[in-house]
Amino acid sequence: MKKLPTWIQEIFGEESVDSTLSFFFIVLLVLAFKSSVLDANNIPSGSMLPTLKIGDFLFVNKMRYSLRLPFTDIELKRYDDPKRGDIVTFIPPDGAVSPEEKEGWFPKRFVKRVIGLPGDRIRIVKVLHERDGFPTVYGKIEYMEKGKTDFSAYDFKDEEKGNLFDDLDDDAAVQYYLFKEKKPDFEHYVIEGNTRPYTHEFKDAECFQVTGCVIPEDHYMMMGDNRTNSSDSRFWGFVPRDNILGKAALIYFSINWKDHVCAYKSAEDLGQNGDSAQKYDPEEFRSKCGDIGSNMNWFKSTIFYRIPRMQVRWYRIGTVLE
């Protein structure tokens, strides 16, 4: 191996330089592994509640579907495709985020569930349903696989909240209802009960018509499990296969920062009773949560308010995702 210049060895010492180069080589290998094999992602929003909670940290299997060139999104070899119901990470399609958010050192990536496959005809039917004596709406998803003539459906059933809503860190989601939706091989939780009508606000409005919409070849339909608050294919269309980066595999850590529910005295009360749960008075709120009307920076807010009120969701660590 070619030796380093004498002047570098004289300044730093040969052993020191070798150790530094070895360290950077190891860091490079770790980053390459993260880029192409097993990535780590965090969940900043509530679009996948209650399956993925705000503050969850995930391992994502980047080699589940394809082999990609390290430090890029270039696909070298594709050996599998996402299945119906998979939770995947992907590059947002055009129109989902601004071009600036898709690029740079920390590009925005989405985590959603695969609802429709290439060639599927998708029909979302507004089902009037009664929960706790009140009428609500469930967007039932029906699909006709390519080459078939009949629709199948992701059937749903009522589920009680139990303690699933106690630590969502989302004061909007707790206002709705919990269901279980059936995929071909498993069931998963869904938050639904949106009373607003399905209208032209959706990009693919024909998906809500009797004939449904057809997913183009090499594209997938994605939706969040929190159907009441998810930016997904209903709003910005289908996702190209090239954009899909990996499959969510495991929750390795989880923190409830209580950023959105800090005003409420009891997580259990909020989870069961929604916005009618008891809140702190203004003075108590300022002492526990900070003055939300001030210009307090993120660092100061985290040190003095977020860290003292945070809770680690120990029970979620090691959860295998499906």
XYZ file of C-alpha atoms in Angstrom:
322
model
C 0.000 0.000 0.000
C 1.304 3.451 -0.875
C 2.474 5.344 2.196
C 1.083 8.695 3.207
C 3.246 11.799 2.596
C 6.046 12.260 5.136
C 4.770 15.655 6.301
C 1.388 14.112 7.310
C 3.125 11.326 9.224
C 5.355 13.877 10.992
C 2.391 15.992 12.092
C -0.050 13.274 13.165
C 2.115 10.187 13.541
C 1.767 7.140 11.310
C -0.259 5.097 13.818
C -2.675 7.962 14.414
C -3.294 8.399 10.699
C -3.831 4.649 10.211
C -6.329 4.576 13.102
C -8.206 7.552 11.693
C -8.414 5.990 8.237
C -9.606 2.710 9.759
C -12.289 4.572 11.709
C -13.582 6.374 8.628
C -13.545 3.117 6.666
C -15.713 1.461 9.344
C -18.088 4.446 9.354
C -18.322 4.190 5.560
C -19.206 0.499 5.799
C -21.877 1.171 8.439
C -23.445 3.926 6.337
C -23.367 1.698 3.245
C -25.075 -1.072 5.244
C -27.741 1.393 6.403
C -28.228 2.711 2.893
C -28.636 -0.651 1.151
C -29.411 -3.358 3.703
C -31.084 -2.298 6.960
C -32.195 1.312 7.300
C -33.485 3.048 10.417
C -36.496 5.360 10.179
C -38.559 7.308 12.675
C -42.281 8.074 12.501
C -42.984 11.832 12.761
C -46.714 11.841 11.972
C -49.917 9.970 12.767
C -50.843 8.695 9.301
C -50.180 5.038 10.221
C -51.843 5.063 13.655
C -52.374 2.870 15.555
C -50.025 0.399 13.808
C -47.154 2.893 13.877
C -47.238 5.600 16.536
C -45.624 9.027 16.498
C -42.154 8.516 17.968
C -41.691 4.915 16.801
C -38.261 4.014 15.409
C -38.218 1.300 12.735
C -35.795 -1.027 11.092
C -36.551 -1.161 7.368
C -35.396 -4.115 5.273
C -33.926 -2.354 2.233
C -33.087 -5.671 0.539
C -36.598 -7.139 0.759
C -37.483 -6.311 -2.841
C -34.334 -5.042 -4.549
C -30.590 -4.533 -4.321
C -29.662 -0.867 -4.608
C -26.366 0.921 -5.075
C -25.175 2.201 -1.655
C -25.772 5.908 -0.972
C -28.203 6.136 -3.906
C -31.690 4.993 -4.849
C -30.378 3.303 -8.004
C -31.778 -0.216 -8.320
C -29.176 -2.808 -9.339
C -31.336 -5.935 -9.218
C -35.037 -6.511 -8.516
C -36.013 -9.951 -7.211
C -39.425 -9.454 -5.592
C -42.359 -7.060 -5.445
C -44.506 -5.743 -2.582
C -47.456 -7.884 -1.540
C -50.971 -6.790 -0.679
C -50.888 -5.342 2.841
C -47.109 -4.802 3.129
C -45.940 -1.722 5.036
C -43.328 -0.092 2.807
C -41.102 2.962 2.658
C -40.971 4.876 -0.606
C -39.978 8.078 -2.341
C -43.074 10.320 -2.482
C -44.451 10.574 -6.027
C -44.707 13.875 -7.864
C -47.190 16.195 -6.198
C -47.012 14.548 -2.773
C -44.288 16.889 -1.458
C -42.276 19.781 -2.863
C -39.267 18.954 -5.077
C -36.954 20.380 -2.391
C -38.255 17.910 0.214
C -37.477 14.929 -2.042
C -33.818 15.850 -2.463
C -30.906 16.872 -0.237
C -29.128 15.217 2.672
C -32.316 14.307 4.493
C -34.929 13.637 1.774
C -38.507 13.013 2.845
C -39.673 9.405 2.705
C -43.182 8.031 3.308
C -44.300 4.923 5.186
C -47.690 3.514 4.110
C -49.486 0.228 3.526
C -49.899 -1.345 0.078
C -53.635 -1.358 -0.686
C -53.638 -2.064 -4.414
C -51.308 -3.872 -6.830
C -50.546 -3.188 -10.509
C -53.585 -3.909 -12.674
C -56.056 -3.929 -9.766
C -59.371 -2.182 -10.197
C -59.985 -0.380 -6.890
C -63.377 0.762 -5.630
C -63.811 2.609 -2.322
C -67.392 2.332 -1.091
C -68.813 4.654 1.553
C -70.479 2.374 4.102
C -72.799 3.925 6.677
C -72.083 2.199 9.959
C -73.275 2.602 13.536
C -70.851 2.797 16.457
C -71.890 3.473 20.048
C -75.324 4.531 18.840
C -73.966 7.124 16.387
C -73.797 6.930 12.574
C -70.334 6.948 11.102
C -68.705 6.290 7.723
C -66.263 3.571 6.724
C -64.468 3.726 3.378
C -64.625 0.027 2.484
C -61.983 -0.941 -0.073
C -62.910 -3.392 -2.806
C -60.480 -4.693 -5.415
C -60.704 -6.690 -8.613
C -57.440 -8.398 -9.460
C -56.121 -8.200 -12.989
C -57.766 -10.848 -15.164
C -60.719 -11.418 -12.816
C -64.322 -10.284 -13.146
C -65.465 -10.016 -9.525
C -64.573 -7.649 -6.722
C -63.093 -8.896 -3.468
C -63.181 -6.717 -0.355
C -61.090 -5.819 2.643
C -63.839 -6.593 5.134
C -63.864 -4.781 8.455
C -65.192 -5.332 11.960
C -65.650 -3.216 15.075
C -62.908 -3.195 17.693
C -62.882 -1.608 21.141
C -60.152 0.950 21.803
C -58.959 -0.669 25.011
C -55.658 1.027 25.824
C -54.515 1.362 22.183
C -55.435 5.066 22.117
C -53.817 5.949 25.458
C -50.458 7.046 24.035
C -51.069 8.030 20.420
C -49.783 11.611 20.858
C -52.572 12.625 18.472
C -55.588 14.398 19.917
C -57.451 14.206 16.592
C -57.213 10.446 16.048
C -58.772 9.649 19.433
C -62.037 11.227 18.266
C -62.662 8.385 15.803
C -63.247 4.643 15.997
C -61.051 1.566 15.932
C -61.669 -1.202 13.405
C -59.881 -4.273 12.146
C -59.489 -4.613 8.399
C -58.926 -8.036 6.818
C -56.210 -8.617 4.250
C -55.858 -12.006 2.476
C -53.560 -13.477 5.154
C -53.889 -11.247 8.229
C -55.827 -8.459 9.959
C -54.638 -5.067 11.114
C -56.043 -2.093 13.003
C -57.519 0.903 11.195
C -58.786 4.233 12.496
C -61.912 5.270 10.594
C -65.210 7.034 11.070
C -64.751 10.064 8.908
C -68.090 11.795 8.489
C -66.966 14.080 5.664
C -68.111 13.040 2.172
C -65.671 11.630 -0.352
C -65.551 14.356 -3.007
C -63.503 15.793 -5.854
C -60.727 16.681 -3.381
C -59.271 13.253 -4.112
C -56.867 12.998 -7.033
C -58.332 9.731 -8.296
C -62.012 10.524 -7.728
C -63.033 7.667 -10.031
C -61.832 5.235 -7.329
C -64.969 6.291 -5.433
C -67.296 5.632 -8.374
C -69.206 2.402 -9.048
C -66.766 1.250 -11.745
C -63.684 2.094 -9.660
C -60.230 2.990 -10.959
C -57.472 0.872 -12.491
C -53.937 1.001 -11.076
C -51.433 1.342 -13.947
C -48.806 -1.310 -14.561
C -45.742 -1.012 -12.331
C -47.642 1.222 -9.871
C -49.117 0.666 -6.401
C -51.858 2.237 -4.316
C -50.805 3.282 -0.803
C -52.901 4.270 2.197
C -52.245 4.990 5.851
C -53.971 2.954 8.567
C -55.242 6.221 10.044
C -57.746 6.794 7.248
C -59.023 10.006 8.858
C -55.658 11.772 8.580
C -53.331 10.305 5.984
C -51.802 11.937 2.938
C -51.804 8.985 0.548
C -52.836 7.698 -2.884
C -56.347 9.071 -2.416
C -54.840 12.557 -2.658
C -51.698 12.318 -4.801
C -52.168 9.171 -6.882
C -50.283 5.923 -7.362
C -46.645 5.146 -6.526
C -44.211 3.884 -9.206
C -42.491 0.590 -8.378
C -39.085 2.268 -8.764
C -39.938 4.541 -5.812
C -40.435 1.672 -3.330
C -37.309 1.311 -1.183
C -37.988 -1.361 1.436
C -40.339 -3.125 3.827
C -40.849 -2.019 7.442
C -39.698 -4.912 9.626
C -39.392 -4.107 13.332
C -39.931 -1.386 15.945
C -36.623 -1.105 17.808
C -37.489 1.901 20.015
C -40.444 4.169 20.746
C -40.854 7.501 22.542
C -44.108 9.271 23.338
C -43.094 12.945 23.366
C -46.668 14.092 24.142
C -46.208 17.044 21.808
C -49.855 17.069 20.707
C -51.607 15.886 23.854
C -49.700 17.787 26.530
C -52.784 19.806 27.499
C -54.600 16.708 28.788
C -54.153 15.502 32.361
C -54.586 11.800 31.680
C -53.629 9.768 28.618
C -56.174 7.118 29.580
C -58.925 9.742 29.913
C -58.021 11.197 26.496
C -57.879 7.774 24.859
C -61.354 6.853 26.074
C -63.172 10.207 25.973
C -61.485 12.258 23.266
C -61.504 16.036 23.525
C -63.969 15.919 26.431
C -61.106 14.613 28.622
C -59.961 16.862 31.451
C -57.321 19.491 30.595
C -54.820 21.489 32.648
C -55.745 25.061 33.510
C -53.655 27.751 31.711
C -51.083 28.125 34.505
C -50.550 24.359 34.816
C -50.313 24.065 31.057
C -47.540 26.665 30.831
C -45.574 24.999 33.632
C -45.780 21.545 32.037
C -45.834 22.262 28.337
C -44.325 25.703 27.879
C -45.892 28.804 26.414
C -47.051 27.671 22.979
C -47.523 31.315 21.981
C -43.828 32.124 22.513
C -40.899 31.812 20.119
C -39.060 29.281 22.281
C -36.572 27.372 20.139
C -36.626 23.622 19.689
C -33.537 22.987 21.843
C -34.808 24.930 24.847
C -38.277 23.426 24.538
C -36.832 19.902 24.382
C -34.562 20.367 27.408
C -37.107 22.054 29.687
C -40.418 20.528 28.596
C -40.262 17.640 26.099
C -37.704 15.459 27.902
C -39.337 15.815 31.352
C -42.754 14.783 29.995
C -41.671 12.074 27.529
C -42.337 8.401 28.108
C -40.592 5.403 26.556
C -43.050 2.882 25.154
C -41.122 -0.151 26.363
C -43.915 -2.526 25.364
C -43.494 -1.655 21.666
C -39.784 -2.473 21.433
C -39.286 -5.619 19.378
C -42.720 -5.468 17.709
C -42.608 -7.263 14.351
C -44.636 -5.416 11.722
C -47.150 -6.891 9.288
